[in-house]
Amino acid sequence: MNNNNLDPSLSVATGTLPPFFCLCLANQKFSSTMFLNPKSFLVLSPFLLLLLRLSSATVSTASSSIQSLLKSRGLPPGIFPSNVNSYSLDDQSGHLEVHLEGPCMAKFGTRVYFDTVVRANLSYGGLVGLEGLTQEELFLWLPVKGIIVCDPSSGLILFDIGLAHKELSLSLFEDPPVCKSQGAVSENVGRIRKMGFEDQR
């Protein structure tokens, strides 16, 4: 079992994920990656603390690297589009930030809209607390809050979109999708997406 950096407070306690998400996450073991005696903080200078912080962050500029990262965490390589410029990952917290060339539209069964920056907490088999990814459902644009692969042998990937929880085929995510820049369309998506947010309240 790989170590996971997912904050356990994002699982069952908050109730933000549906039951099958919670069962998947509850079966995973959470472990910290570093233990420090409290007295050691008195010895470490601010400069050394900064170095420790920087050393925990991984930064890459290769689009293929995000695919390799996803595969190493039990996720399909085609979740993010091919126009990724760079990404950064904090190994301690699991915070992932992916930078695209610009906002764009792709398709996973239905249309999905990527902001220029997509953020999430990455653990083995899951992206939770997603920001910057929206999916079209029934003429509404709804935020994708989580992407989970509970059992790779099932051939399914689970999308949490708030009002619904969708099962999609993993085969849709084998390769990074072509993501087309929409230009002025992005403003309309933002307006429709806001309506979708209000409908969830």
Coordinates of N, CA and C in Angstrom, one line a residue:
M1 N 0.9 -1.2 0.0 CA 0.0 0.0 0.0 C 0.9 1.2 0.0
N2 N 0.6 2.1 -0.9 CA 1.4 3.3 -1.0 C 1.0 4.3 0.1
N3 N 1.9 5.1 0.6 CA 1.6 6.2 1.5 C 0.7 7.2 0.8
N4 N -0.2 7.7 1.6 CA -1.2 8.7 1.0 C -1.0 10.0 1.8
N5 N -1.2 11.1 1.1 CA -1.1 12.4 1.7 C -2.4 13.1 1.9
L6 N -3.5 12.3 1.6 CA -4.8 12.9 1.8 C -5.1 13.2 3.2
D7 N -5.6 14.4 3.4 CA -6.1 14.9 4.8 C -7.3 14.1 5.2
P8 N -7.2 13.3 6.3 CA -8.4 12.4 6.7 C -9.6 13.3 6.9
S9 N -9.5 14.6 7.3 CA -10.6 15.4 7.5 C -11.5 15.6 6.3
L10 N -11.0 15.3 5.1 CA -11.8 15.4 3.9 C -12.6 14.2 3.6
S11 N -12.5 13.2 4.4 CA -13.3 11.9 4.2 C -14.6 11.9 4.9
V12 N -14.8 10.9 5.8 CA -16.1 10.7 6.3 C -16.6 11.8 7.2
A13 N -15.7 12.5 7.9 CA -16.1 13.5 8.9 C -16.9 14.7 8.3
T14 N -16.5 15.1 7.1 CA -17.1 16.3 6.5 C -18.5 16.0 5.8
G15 N -18.6 14.7 5.4 CA -19.8 14.3 4.7 C -19.9 14.9 3.3
T16 N -18.8 15.4 2.8 CA -18.8 16.0 1.4 C -18.7 15.0 0.3
L17 N -18.3 13.7 0.6 CA -18.3 12.7 -0.4 C -19.4 11.7 -0.2
P18 N -19.9 11.1 -1.2 CA -20.9 10.1 -1.1 C -20.4 8.9 -0.4
P19 N -21.3 8.0 0.1 CA -20.9 6.8 0.9 C -19.9 5.9 0.2
F20 N -20.0 5.7 -1.1 CA -19.1 4.8 -1.8 C -17.7 5.4 -1.9
F21 N -17.6 6.8 -1.9 CA -16.3 7.5 -1.8 C -15.7 7.2 -0.5
C22 N -16.6 7.4 0.5 CA -16.1 7.3 1.9 C -15.6 5.9 2.2
L23 N -16.3 4.9 1.7 CA -15.8 3.5 1.9 C -14.4 3.3 1.3
C24 N -14.3 3.9 0.1 CA -13.0 3.7 -0.6 C -11.9 4.4 0.3
L25 N -12.1 5.6 0.7 CA -11.1 6.4 1.4 C -10.9 5.8 2.8
A26 N -11.9 5.2 3.4 CA -11.8 4.7 4.8 C -10.9 3.5 4.8
N27 N -10.8 2.8 3.7 CA -10.0 1.6 3.6 C -8.5 1.9 3.4
Q28 N -8.2 3.2 3.2 CA -6.8 3.6 2.9 C -6.2 4.0 4.2
K29 N -4.9 3.7 4.4 CA -4.2 4.1 5.6 C -3.5 5.4 5.4
F30 N -3.6 6.3 6.4 CA -3.0 7.6 6.4 C -1.8 7.5 7.3
S31 N -0.7 8.0 6.8 CA 0.5 8.1 7.6 C 1.3 9.4 7.3
S32 N 1.9 9.9 8.4 CA 2.7 11.1 8.2 C 4.1 10.7 7.6
T33 N 4.7 11.6 7.0 CA 6.0 11.3 6.3 C 7.2 11.7 7.1
M34 N 6.9 12.5 8.2 CA 8.1 13.0 9.0 C 7.6 13.3 10.4
F35 N 8.5 12.9 11.3 CA 8.2 13.2 12.7 C 9.4 14.0 13.3
L36 N 9.1 15.0 14.0 CA 10.2 15.9 14.6 C 9.9 16.1 16.1
N37 N 10.9 15.9 16.8 CA 10.9 16.2 18.2 C 10.6 17.7 18.4
P38 N 9.6 18.1 19.2 CA 9.4 19.6 19.3 C 10.6 20.4 19.7
K39 N 11.5 19.8 20.4 CA 12.7 20.6 20.8 C 13.6 20.9 19.5
S40 N 13.4 20.1 18.5 CA 14.3 20.3 17.3 C 13.9 21.6 16.6
F41 N 12.7 22.1 16.8 CA 12.3 23.3 16.2 C 13.1 24.5 16.8
L42 N 13.5 24.3 18.0 CA 14.3 25.4 18.6 C 15.7 25.5 18.0
V43 N 16.1 24.4 17.4 CA 17.5 24.3 16.8 C 17.5 24.8 15.4
L44 N 16.4 24.4 14.6 CA 16.4 24.7 13.2 C 16.2 26.2 13.0
S45 N 17.0 26.8 12.2 CA 16.8 28.2 11.9 C 15.7 28.4 10.9
P46 N 15.2 29.6 10.7 CA 14.2 29.9 9.7 C 14.7 29.5 8.3
F47 N 16.0 29.7 8.1 CA 16.5 29.4 6.8 C 16.4 27.9 6.5
L48 N 16.7 27.1 7.5 CA 16.6 25.6 7.3 C 15.2 25.2 7.2
L49 N 14.3 25.8 7.9 CA 12.9 25.5 7.8 C 12.4 25.8 6.4
L50 N 12.9 26.9 5.8 CA 12.5 27.2 4.4 C 13.0 26.1 3.5
L51 N 14.2 25.7 3.7 CA 14.8 24.6 2.8 C 14.0 23.3 2.9
L52 N 13.5 23.0 4.1 CA 12.7 21.8 4.3 C 11.4 21.9 3.5
R53 N 10.8 23.1 3.6 CA 9.6 23.4 2.9 C 9.7 23.2 1.4
L54 N 10.8 23.8 0.9 CA 11.0 23.8 -0.5 C 11.3 22.4 -1.0
S55 N 12.0 21.6 -0.2 CA 12.4 20.3 -0.6 C 11.2 19.4 -0.7
S56 N 10.0 19.7 0.0 CA 8.9 18.9 -0.1 C 8.0 19.1 -1.3
A57 N 8.3 20.1 -2.1 CA 7.6 20.5 -3.3 C 8.2 20.0 -4.5
T58 N 7.5 19.3 -5.4 CA 7.9 18.9 -6.7 C 7.4 19.7 -7.8
V59 N 8.2 20.3 -8.6 CA 7.8 21.1 -9.7 C 8.2 20.5 -11.0
S60 N 7.3 20.4 -12.0 CA 7.7 19.9 -13.3 C 7.1 20.7 -14.4
T61 N 7.7 20.8 -15.5 CA 7.2 21.5 -16.7 C 6.8 20.6 -17.8
A62 N 7.0 19.3 -17.7 CA 6.7 18.4 -18.8 C 5.3 17.9 -18.7
S63 N 4.5 18.0 -19.8 CA 3.2 17.5 -19.8 C 3.1 16.0 -19.5
S64 N 4.1 15.2 -20.1 CA 4.1 13.8 -19.8 C 4.4 13.5 -18.4
S65 N 5.0 14.4 -17.6 CA 5.3 14.1 -16.2 C 4.0 14.0 -15.4
I66 N 3.0 14.8 -15.7 CA 1.7 14.8 -15.0 C 1.1 13.4 -15.2
Q67 N 1.2 12.9 -16.4 CA 0.7 11.6 -16.7 C 1.4 10.5 -15.9
S68 N 2.7 10.6 -15.8 CA 3.4 9.6 -15.0 C 3.1 9.7 -13.5
L69 N 2.9 11.0 -13.1 CA 2.5 11.2 -11.7 C 1.1 10.5 -11.4
L70 N 0.2 10.7 -12.2 CA -1.2 10.2 -12.0 C -1.1 8.6 -12.0
K71 N -0.3 8.1 -13.0 CA -0.2 6.6 -13.0 C 0.4 6.0 -11.7
S72 N 1.4 6.8 -11.2 CA 2.1 6.3 -10.0 C 1.2 6.4 -8.8
R73 N 0.1 7.2 -8.9 CA -0.8 7.3 -7.8 C -2.1 6.5 -8.0
G74 N -2.1 5.6 -8.9 CA -3.2 4.7 -9.2 C -4.4 5.4 -9.9
L75 N -4.1 6.4 -10.7 CA -5.1 7.1 -11.5 C -4.7 7.0 -13.0
P76 N -5.7 7.1 -13.8 CA -5.5 7.0 -15.3 C -4.7 8.3 -15.7
P77 N -3.9 8.1 -16.8 CA -3.0 9.3 -17.2 C -3.8 10.4 -17.9
G78 N -5.0 10.1 -18.4 CA -5.7 11.1 -19.2 C -6.7 12.0 -18.5
I79 N -6.5 12.2 -17.2 CA -7.5 13.1 -16.5 C -7.3 14.5 -16.9
F80 N -6.0 14.9 -17.0 CA -5.7 16.3 -17.4 C -5.4 16.3 -18.9
P81 N -5.7 17.4 -19.6 CA -5.5 17.5 -21.1 C -4.0 17.6 -21.4
S82 N -3.8 17.6 -22.7 CA -2.4 17.6 -23.3 C -1.7 18.9 -23.2
N83 N -2.5 20.0 -23.0 CA -1.9 21.3 -23.0 C -1.5 21.8 -21.6
V84 N -1.0 20.8 -20.7 CA -0.5 21.2 -19.4 C 0.9 21.8 -19.6
N85 N 1.1 23.0 -19.0 CA 2.4 23.7 -19.0 C 3.3 23.2 -17.9
S86 N 2.7 23.1 -16.7 CA 3.5 22.7 -15.6 C 2.6 22.3 -14.5
Y87 N 3.2 21.6 -13.4 CA 2.4 21.3 -12.2 C 3.4 21.4 -11.0
S88 N 2.8 21.5 -9.9 CA 3.6 21.5 -8.6 C 2.8 20.6 -7.7
L89 N 3.6 19.8 -6.9 CA 3.0 18.9 -5.9 C 3.8 19.1 -4.6
D90 N 3.1 19.3 -3.5 CA 3.6 19.3 -2.2 C 3.5 17.9 -1.6
D91 N 4.7 17.2 -1.5 CA 4.7 15.8 -1.1 C 4.1 15.6 0.3
Q92 N 4.2 16.6 1.2 CA 3.8 16.4 2.5 C 2.3 16.6 2.6
S93 N 1.7 17.6 2.0 CA 0.3 17.8 2.1 C -0.5 17.1 1.0
G94 N 0.1 16.8 -0.1 CA -0.6 16.2 -1.2 C -1.2 17.3 -2.1
H95 N -1.0 18.6 -1.9 CA -1.6 19.6 -2.7 C -1.0 19.6 -4.1
L96 N -1.9 19.5 -5.1 CA -1.5 19.5 -6.5 C -2.0 20.7 -7.2
E97 N -1.2 21.3 -7.9 CA -1.6 22.5 -8.7 C -1.1 22.3 -10.1
V98 N -2.1 22.3 -11.1 CA -1.8 22.1 -12.5 C -2.1 23.3 -13.3
H99 N -1.1 23.7 -14.1 CA -1.2 25.0 -14.9 C -1.3 24.6 -16.3
L100 N -2.4 25.0 -17.0 CA -2.7 24.8 -18.4 C -2.3 26.1 -19.2
E101 N -2.2 25.9 -20.5 CA -1.9 27.0 -21.3 C -3.0 28.1 -21.3
G102 N -4.2 27.7 -20.9 CA -5.4 28.6 -20.8 C -6.6 27.8 -20.6
P103 N -7.8 28.4 -20.3 CA -9.0 27.7 -20.1 C -9.4 27.0 -21.4
C104 N -10.0 25.8 -21.3 CA -10.3 25.1 -22.5 C -11.4 24.1 -22.2
M105 N -12.0 23.5 -23.3 CA -13.1 22.6 -23.3 C -12.6 21.2 -23.8
A106 N -13.0 20.2 -23.1 CA -12.7 18.8 -23.5 C -13.9 18.0 -23.4
K107 N -13.8 16.7 -23.5 CA -15.0 15.8 -23.5 C -14.7 14.5 -22.8
F108 N -15.4 14.1 -21.7 CA -15.3 12.8 -21.1 C -16.8 12.3 -21.1
G109 N -17.2 11.8 -22.2 CA -18.7 11.5 -22.3 C -19.5 12.7 -22.5
T110 N -19.5 13.6 -21.5 CA -20.1 14.9 -21.6 C -18.9 16.0 -21.6
R111 N -19.3 17.2 -21.9 CA -18.3 18.3 -22.0 C -17.7 18.6 -20.6
V112 N -16.5 18.9 -20.5 CA -15.8 19.4 -19.3 C -15.0 20.6 -19.6
Y113 N -15.0 21.5 -18.6 CA -14.3 22.8 -18.8 C -13.2 22.9 -17.8
F114 N -12.0 23.1 -18.3 CA -10.8 23.3 -17.4 C -10.5 24.8 -17.3
D115 N -10.3 25.3 -16.1 CA -9.7 26.6 -15.9 C -8.2 26.6 -16.1
T116 N -7.6 27.7 -16.2 CA -6.2 27.8 -16.4 C -5.4 27.1 -15.3
V117 N -5.9 27.2 -14.1 CA -5.2 26.5 -13.0 C -6.2 25.5 -12.3
V118 N -5.8 24.3 -12.2 CA -6.7 23.3 -11.5 C -6.0 22.8 -10.2
R119 N -6.7 22.8 -9.1 CA -6.1 22.5 -7.8 C -6.8 21.3 -7.2
A120 N -6.1 20.4 -6.5 CA -6.7 19.3 -5.8 C -5.8 18.7 -4.8
N121 N -6.3 17.9 -3.9 CA -5.5 17.1 -3.0 C -5.3 15.7 -3.6
L122 N -4.1 15.3 -3.8 CA -3.8 14.1 -4.5 C -3.4 13.0 -3.4
S123 N -4.1 11.9 -3.5 CA -3.8 10.7 -2.7 C -3.7 9.5 -3.7
Y124 N -3.4 8.3 -3.2 CA -3.4 7.2 -4.0 C -4.8 6.8 -4.4
G125 N -5.1 6.9 -5.7 CA -6.4 6.5 -6.2 C -7.5 7.7 -6.1
G126 N -7.0 8.9 -5.8 CA -8.0 9.9 -5.7 C -7.5 11.3 -5.8
L127 N -8.4 12.2 -6.4 CA -8.2 13.6 -6.4 C -9.5 14.2 -5.7
V128 N -9.3 14.9 -4.6 CA -10.4 15.4 -3.9 C -10.2 16.9 -3.6
G129 N -11.3 17.6 -3.3 CA -11.2 19.0 -3.1 C -10.8 19.7 -4.4
L130 N -11.3 19.2 -5.5 CA -11.0 19.8 -6.8 C -11.5 21.2 -7.0
E131 N -10.7 22.0 -7.6 CA -11.1 23.4 -8.0 C -10.6 23.6 -9.4
G132 N -11.5 24.2 -10.2 CA -11.0 24.5 -11.6 C -11.5 23.5 -12.7
L133 N -12.3 22.6 -12.3 CA -12.8 21.6 -13.3 C -14.3 21.5 -13.2
T134 N -15.0 21.7 -14.3 CA -16.5 21.8 -14.3 C -17.0 20.8 -15.4
Q135 N -18.1 20.2 -15.1 CA -18.7 19.2 -16.1 C -20.1 19.6 -16.4
E136 N -20.5 19.4 -17.7 CA -21.9 19.8 -18.1 C -22.8 18.6 -17.8
E137 N -23.9 18.9 -17.1 CA -24.9 17.9 -16.8 C -26.3 18.5 -16.9
L138 N -27.1 18.0 -17.8 CA -28.5 18.5 -18.0 C -28.5 20.0 -18.1
F139 N -27.7 20.5 -19.0 CA -27.6 22.0 -19.4 C -27.1 22.8 -18.3
L140 N -26.6 22.3 -17.2 CA -25.9 23.0 -16.2 C -24.4 22.7 -16.1
W141 N -23.6 23.6 -15.7 CA -22.2 23.4 -15.5 C -22.0 23.2 -14.0
L142 N -21.6 22.0 -13.6 CA -21.5 21.7 -12.2 C -20.0 21.4 -11.8
P143 N -19.5 21.9 -10.7 CA -18.1 21.7 -10.3 C -17.9 20.2 -10.0
V144 N -16.8 19.7 -10.5 CA -16.3 18.4 -10.2 C -15.5 18.5 -8.9
K145 N -16.0 17.8 -7.8 CA -15.4 18.0 -6.5 C -14.4 16.9 -6.2
G146 N -14.6 15.7 -6.9 CA -13.6 14.6 -6.6 C -13.6 13.6 -7.7
I147 N -12.5 13.0 -7.9 CA -12.3 11.9 -8.9 C -11.6 10.8 -8.2
I148 N -12.3 9.6 -8.1 CA -11.8 8.5 -7.3 C -11.8 7.2 -8.2
V149 N -10.7 6.4 -8.0 CA -10.7 5.1 -8.6 C -10.6 4.1 -7.4
C150 N -11.7 3.5 -7.0 CA -11.8 2.6 -5.9 C -11.2 1.3 -6.2
D151 N -11.5 0.8 -7.3 CA -11.1 -0.6 -7.7 C -10.8 -0.6 -9.2
P152 N -9.5 -0.5 -9.5 CA -9.1 -0.5 -11.0 C -9.6 -1.7 -11.8
S153 N -9.8 -2.8 -11.1 CA -10.2 -4.0 -11.9 C -11.7 -3.8 -12.3
S154 N -12.4 -2.9 -11.7 CA -13.8 -2.7 -12.1 C -13.9 -1.9 -13.4
G155 N -12.8 -1.3 -13.8 CA -12.8 -0.5 -15.1 C -13.6 0.8 -15.0
L156 N -13.9 1.2 -13.7 CA -14.7 2.4 -13.6 C -13.9 3.5 -12.8
I157 N -14.3 4.8 -13.1 CA -13.8 5.9 -12.3 C -15.0 6.7 -11.9
L158 N -15.0 7.2 -10.6 CA -16.1 7.9 -10.0 C -15.9 9.4 -10.0
F159 N -16.9 10.1 -10.5 CA -16.9 11.6 -10.5 C -17.9 12.1 -9.5
D160 N -17.5 12.9 -8.5 CA -18.4 13.6 -7.6 C -18.7 15.0 -8.1
I161 N -19.9 15.2 -8.6 CA -20.3 16.5 -9.1 C -21.3 17.2 -8.3
G162 N -21.4 16.8 -7.0 CA -22.2 17.5 -6.1 C -23.7 17.0 -6.1
L163 N -24.4 17.3 -7.1 CA -25.8 16.9 -7.2 C -25.9 15.4 -7.7
A164 N -24.8 14.9 -8.3 CA -24.9 13.5 -8.8 C -23.5 12.9 -8.6
H165 N -23.4 11.6 -8.7 CA -22.1 10.9 -8.6 C -22.1 9.9 -9.8
K166 N -21.2 10.2 -10.7 CA -21.2 9.4 -12.0 C -20.1 8.4 -12.0
E167 N -20.4 7.3 -12.6 CA -19.4 6.2 -12.9 C -19.1 6.3 -14.4
L168 N -17.8 6.5 -14.7 CA -17.4 6.5 -16.1 C -16.4 5.4 -16.4
S169 N -16.3 5.1 -17.6 CA -15.3 4.0 -18.0 C -13.9 4.6 -17.9
L170 N -13.0 3.8 -17.3 CA -11.6 4.2 -17.3 C -11.0 4.3 -18.7
S171 N -11.6 3.7 -19.7 CA -11.0 3.7 -21.0 C -11.1 5.1 -21.6
L172 N -12.0 6.0 -21.0 CA -12.1 7.4 -21.5 C -10.9 8.2 -21.1
F173 N -10.1 7.7 -20.1 CA -9.0 8.5 -19.6 C -7.7 7.8 -19.8
E174 N -7.6 7.0 -20.9 CA -6.3 6.4 -21.2 C -5.3 7.4 -21.8
D175 N -5.8 8.3 -22.5 CA -4.9 9.3 -23.1 C -5.5 10.7 -22.8
P176 N -4.5 11.7 -22.6 CA -5.0 13.1 -22.4 C -5.9 13.6 -23.5
P177 N -7.0 14.2 -23.1 CA -8.0 14.6 -24.1 C -7.4 15.9 -24.8
V178 N -7.9 16.1 -26.0 CA -7.7 17.3 -26.7 C -8.6 18.4 -26.1
C179 N -8.0 19.5 -25.7 CA -8.7 20.5 -25.0 C -8.6 21.8 -25.8
K180 N -9.8 22.2 -26.3 CA -9.8 23.3 -27.3 C -10.1 24.6 -26.5
S181 N -9.3 25.6 -26.8 CA -9.6 27.0 -26.3 C -10.9 27.5 -26.8
Q182 N -11.7 28.1 -25.9 CA -13.0 28.5 -26.3 C -13.1 30.0 -26.4
G183 N -12.1 30.8 -26.0 CA -12.2 32.2 -26.2 C -13.3 32.8 -25.4
A184 N -14.2 33.5 -26.2 CA -15.3 34.2 -25.6 C -16.3 33.2 -24.9
V185 N -16.3 32.0 -25.3 CA -17.2 31.0 -24.8 C -17.0 30.8 -23.3
S186 N -15.7 31.0 -22.8 CA -15.4 30.8 -21.4 C -16.2 31.7 -20.5
E187 N -16.5 32.9 -21.0 CA -17.3 33.9 -20.2 C -18.8 33.3 -20.1
N188 N -19.3 32.7 -21.2 CA -20.6 32.1 -21.1 C -20.6 30.9 -20.1
V189 N -19.6 30.1 -20.2 CA -19.5 29.0 -19.3 C -19.5 29.4 -17.9
G190 N -18.7 30.5 -17.6 CA -18.6 31.0 -16.2 C -20.0 31.5 -15.7
R191 N -20.8 32.1 -16.6 CA -22.1 32.6 -16.2 C -23.0 31.4 -16.0
I192 N -23.0 30.4 -16.9 CA -23.9 29.2 -16.7 C -23.4 28.4 -15.5
R193 N -22.1 28.3 -15.3 CA -21.6 27.6 -14.1 C -22.0 28.2 -12.8
K194 N -22.1 29.6 -12.8 CA -22.5 30.3 -11.6 C -24.0 29.9 -11.3
M195 N -24.8 29.8 -12.3 CA -26.2 29.4 -12.2 C -26.2 28.0 -11.6
G196 N -25.3 27.1 -12.0 CA -25.3 25.8 -11.5 C -25.0 25.8 -10.0
F197 N -24.0 26.6 -9.6 CA -23.7 26.7 -8.2 C -24.9 27.2 -7.4
E198 N -25.6 28.2 -7.9 CA -26.8 28.7 -7.1 C -27.8 27.6 -7.0
D199 N -28.0 26.8 -8.0 CA -29.0 25.7 -8.0 C -28.7 24.7 -6.9
Q200 N -27.4 24.6 -6.5 CA -27.0 23.6 -5.5 C -27.3 24.1 -4.1
R201 N -27.5 25.4 -3.9 CA -27.6 25.9 -2.6 C -29.0 25.6 -2.0

